[in-house]
Every structure is written in structure tokens, then in C-alpha cells.
Amino acid sequence: MNFEMARLDNIDEMLKIEKKSFASHWNRQTFLDEFSADNGHYVVAKESSRIVGYSGFRYVLDEGHITTLAVHPKFRKKGVGTKIIERLIADAKEKGLKKLFLEVRQSNSPAQKIYKRWGFKVIDRRREYYQHPVEDALVMQNDNF
Ligand SMILES: CC(C)(COP(=O)(O)OP(=O)(O)OC[C@H]1O[C@@H](n2cnc3c(N)ncnc32)[C@H](O)[C@@H]1OP(=O)(O)O)[C@@H](O)C(=O)NCCC(=O)NCCS
């Protein structure tokens, strides 16, 4: 598996994974906005030139906010998500960030397992943060990487 910075011509492939991954998913415009933001950092993971997953963060000063993480259903449970977050943390470190935050559905134990593995801790809960279905978000933070 190799990593590349996400590019505009990756969006079609990313949208297919996005739709399979989230009930309330990003649309093309959201990807365009995220990729064109000067404080955005998005990576795609590729296997034999096919995109198998992606993630990214926005950052302000020394704090980053992981905004998404998705792995193609056919490539799940093979460690791809774990490797993507490892890579993202390395990128955050290289940029001089000191803290990373994210929100995750309280029922999403696969994602939480990955984040905890890489040092994220639950610091807060946002009531009914998600729709479809309505669910609380756990806010997680990593300030030790
Ligand atoms: C969450 C997600 C990114 C995980 O990707 P992945 O590549 O399958 O993750 P990994 O293979 O690195 O697995 C991480 C751990 O979770 C476990 N796991 C993954 N999917 C699981 C599932 N459906 N049920 C139970 N455990 C699961 C794995 O076994 C692994 O644990 P282990 O290392 O102890 O065996 C992927 O399921 C996904 O894209 N989900 C939909 C989008 C989403 O929820 N994104 C997160 C938003 S915060």
C-alpha cells in the first residue's frame, strides 16, 4: 500500500467509497472545498493504483481536526484504516502540530479502536451530534505524538 496526497481527479473514486461508508456522506462540492482549503491535508491510500481508503485533517496553528476516515468495504479489516491514521499522525507531526481532535459515533467501535491504538483519548461527548441515525459523538484528542 502506498500513500499520495489527494488530488481533484481522485474525487470520483473517493465519492464511491464515501457513499458506501457514511449515511450522511460528503458530496463532490465538500471534497472540492476541503482540497482547495489552504489549511487542509488529505491523503489517499492506494493498492495497485486503486484507492482503498482516505483521511485528512484541517489545521489551525498547532491544532488539527481529523475530518474523515473511510476504507473501501472490500479492503476493511486488513489494517488499512490503522495504517492511514498512522500516516496522518506522522504528517501532523511533520507539520509541527501538537494536538489532533476528531469526532466519532459512540457506536463506531472499529474506528475508536484505531484511534485509541494511536493514542487518542475520549475527552468529551457531543449530544445528538449525528443524524441518520441520531447519535452522540465522542470527541477524542491526541496531544502526545
Ligand atoms: C472504521 C474503518 C475506517 C476501519 O477501517 P479498517 O481498514 O477496517 O480498519 P482496520 O483493519 O485497521 O481495523 C481496526 C480494528 O478494528 C477492527 N474492526 C474493523 N472493522 C470491524 C468490524 N466491522 N467489526 C468489528 N471489528 C472491526 C479490526 O479487527 C481491527 O482490530 P484488530 O487490529 O484488533 O484486529 C472502516 O470500517 C470504515 O471505513 N467504516 C465506515 C466509515 C467510518 O466509520 N469512518 C470512521 C469515521 S470516525
XYZ file of C-alpha atoms and ligand atoms in Angstrom:
193
model
C 0.000 0.000 0.000
C 1.255 3.472 -0.760
C 0.060 6.953 0.146
C -0.424 10.002 -2.029
C -1.785 13.450 -1.421
C -5.422 13.501 -2.524
C -5.994 15.264 -5.851
C -9.074 16.646 -7.581
C -9.038 13.756 -10.067
C -9.346 11.302 -7.139
C -12.781 12.646 -6.197
C -14.847 10.265 -8.388
C -13.191 7.231 -6.811
C -13.407 8.729 -3.319
C -17.120 9.508 -3.744
C -17.819 5.820 -4.430
C -16.134 4.824 -1.151
C -17.743 7.752 0.666
C -21.266 6.679 -0.359
C -20.618 3.119 0.814
C -19.220 4.374 4.133
C -21.500 7.084 5.507
C -25.279 7.535 5.688
C -24.763 11.320 5.584
C -21.898 11.477 3.147
C -19.821 14.279 1.678
C -20.745 15.360 -1.821
C -18.426 16.471 -4.637
C -18.535 20.104 -3.503
C -17.414 19.174 0.013
C -14.387 17.338 -1.387
C -13.629 20.293 -3.673
C -13.852 22.720 -0.738
C -11.689 20.524 1.501
C -8.996 20.019 -1.145
C -8.849 23.681 -2.061
C -8.580 24.914 1.548
C -5.050 26.088 2.272
C -5.217 24.539 5.769
C -6.403 21.125 4.563
C -4.303 17.960 4.353
C -5.832 14.904 2.673
C -4.215 11.595 1.752
C -5.377 8.581 -0.250
C -4.136 5.041 0.353
C -3.623 3.048 -2.849
C -3.286 -0.636 -3.555
C -2.162 -1.406 -7.136
C -3.155 2.152 -8.165
C -6.701 1.731 -6.785
C -7.825 3.993 -3.932
C -8.674 1.789 -0.937
C -9.108 4.490 1.693
C -8.543 8.089 2.643
C -8.433 10.512 5.517
C -7.396 14.036 6.258
C -7.360 16.932 8.622
C -7.782 20.680 8.760
C -5.355 22.602 10.919
C -5.075 25.995 12.600
C -1.821 26.975 14.296
C -0.683 23.774 16.053
C -4.044 22.005 16.243
C -5.513 19.641 13.689
C -9.014 18.226 13.298
C -9.382 14.884 11.530
C -12.464 15.376 9.372
C -12.897 11.985 7.721
C -11.643 8.416 7.527
C -13.037 5.786 5.184
C -11.865 2.452 3.811
C -13.460 0.686 0.846
C -15.681 -2.105 2.249
C -13.748 -4.760 0.302
C -10.494 -3.704 1.955
C -11.691 -3.421 5.547
C -10.365 -5.451 8.488
C -6.960 -5.717 6.847
C -5.251 -2.942 8.777
C -5.760 -0.240 6.127
C -7.549 2.181 8.491
C -4.856 1.666 11.127
C -2.100 2.484 8.599
C -3.918 5.552 7.294
C -4.154 7.069 10.785
C -0.510 6.196 11.470
C 0.414 8.101 8.313
C -1.830 11.047 9.186
C -0.243 11.377 12.633
C 3.231 11.321 11.050
C 2.124 14.093 8.665
C 0.675 16.119 11.566
C 3.977 15.781 13.432
C 5.940 16.869 10.375
C 3.755 19.976 10.115
C 4.533 20.836 13.735
C 1.031 20.147 15.029
C 0.796 19.363 18.732
C -2.818 18.220 19.060
C -5.250 16.280 16.925
C -9.001 16.103 17.534
C -11.839 14.180 15.961
C -15.451 13.176 16.476
C -16.635 9.591 16.202
C -20.034 7.933 16.623
C -20.249 6.328 20.035
C -21.261 3.023 18.389
C -18.323 3.021 15.947
C -16.024 0.663 17.807
C -13.807 -0.251 14.796
C -12.913 3.423 14.305
C -12.469 4.014 18.051
C -10.150 1.025 18.225
C -7.904 2.587 15.584
C -7.868 5.990 17.265
C -7.145 4.526 20.715
C -4.362 2.442 19.218
C -2.694 5.649 18.087
C -3.062 7.445 21.411
C -6.400 9.240 21.108
C -8.405 9.591 24.315
C -12.070 10.464 24.790
C -12.279 13.999 26.202
C -15.910 14.955 25.631
C -19.284 13.918 24.267
C -21.469 15.923 21.882
C -25.109 15.018 22.403
C -27.017 14.011 19.272
C -24.241 15.311 17.041
C -25.033 12.889 14.200
C -28.164 12.339 12.091
C -29.343 9.185 10.266
C -29.418 7.771 12.887
C -29.259 10.378 15.625
C -26.349 9.533 17.888
C -23.886 11.146 20.271
C -20.336 11.872 19.159
C -17.338 11.115 21.299
C -14.692 13.805 20.982
C -11.206 12.318 21.004
C -7.865 14.054 21.343
C -4.243 13.080 20.906
C -1.681 15.551 22.264
C 1.213 13.152 22.598
C 2.686 12.240 19.204
C -13.742 2.452 10.512
C -12.953 1.977 9.289
C -12.210 3.160 8.680
C -11.954 0.905 9.732
O -11.131 0.578 8.630
P -10.360 -0.840 8.559
O -9.373 -0.731 7.456
O -11.338 -1.934 8.512
O -9.627 -0.840 9.976
P -8.527 -1.872 10.482
O -8.479 -3.058 9.546
O -7.277 -1.109 10.707
O -9.197 -2.376 11.833
C -9.058 -1.725 13.050
C -9.559 -2.621 14.127
O -10.984 -2.654 14.132
C -11.452 -3.996 13.931
N -12.586 -3.944 13.038
C -12.641 -3.360 11.816
N -13.884 -3.480 11.325
C -14.616 -4.148 12.246
C -15.974 -4.561 12.313
N -16.832 -4.309 11.324
N -16.393 -5.206 13.416
C -15.548 -5.477 14.437
N -14.245 -5.086 14.440
C -13.784 -4.434 13.346
C -10.303 -4.728 13.283
O -10.375 -6.095 13.520
C -9.116 -4.062 13.942
O -8.854 -4.584 15.217
P -7.606 -5.560 15.474
O -6.407 -4.843 14.911
O -7.581 -5.710 16.945
O -7.934 -6.790 14.709
C -13.899 1.343 8.212
O -14.671 0.339 8.846
C -14.828 2.330 7.533
O -14.477 2.945 6.525
N -16.030 2.495 8.099
C -17.036 3.401 7.568
C -16.628 4.845 7.751
C -16.299 5.173 9.207
O -16.954 4.731 10.139
N -15.234 6.004 9.375
C -14.811 6.483 10.671
C -15.403 7.809 10.927
S -14.921 8.459 12.505
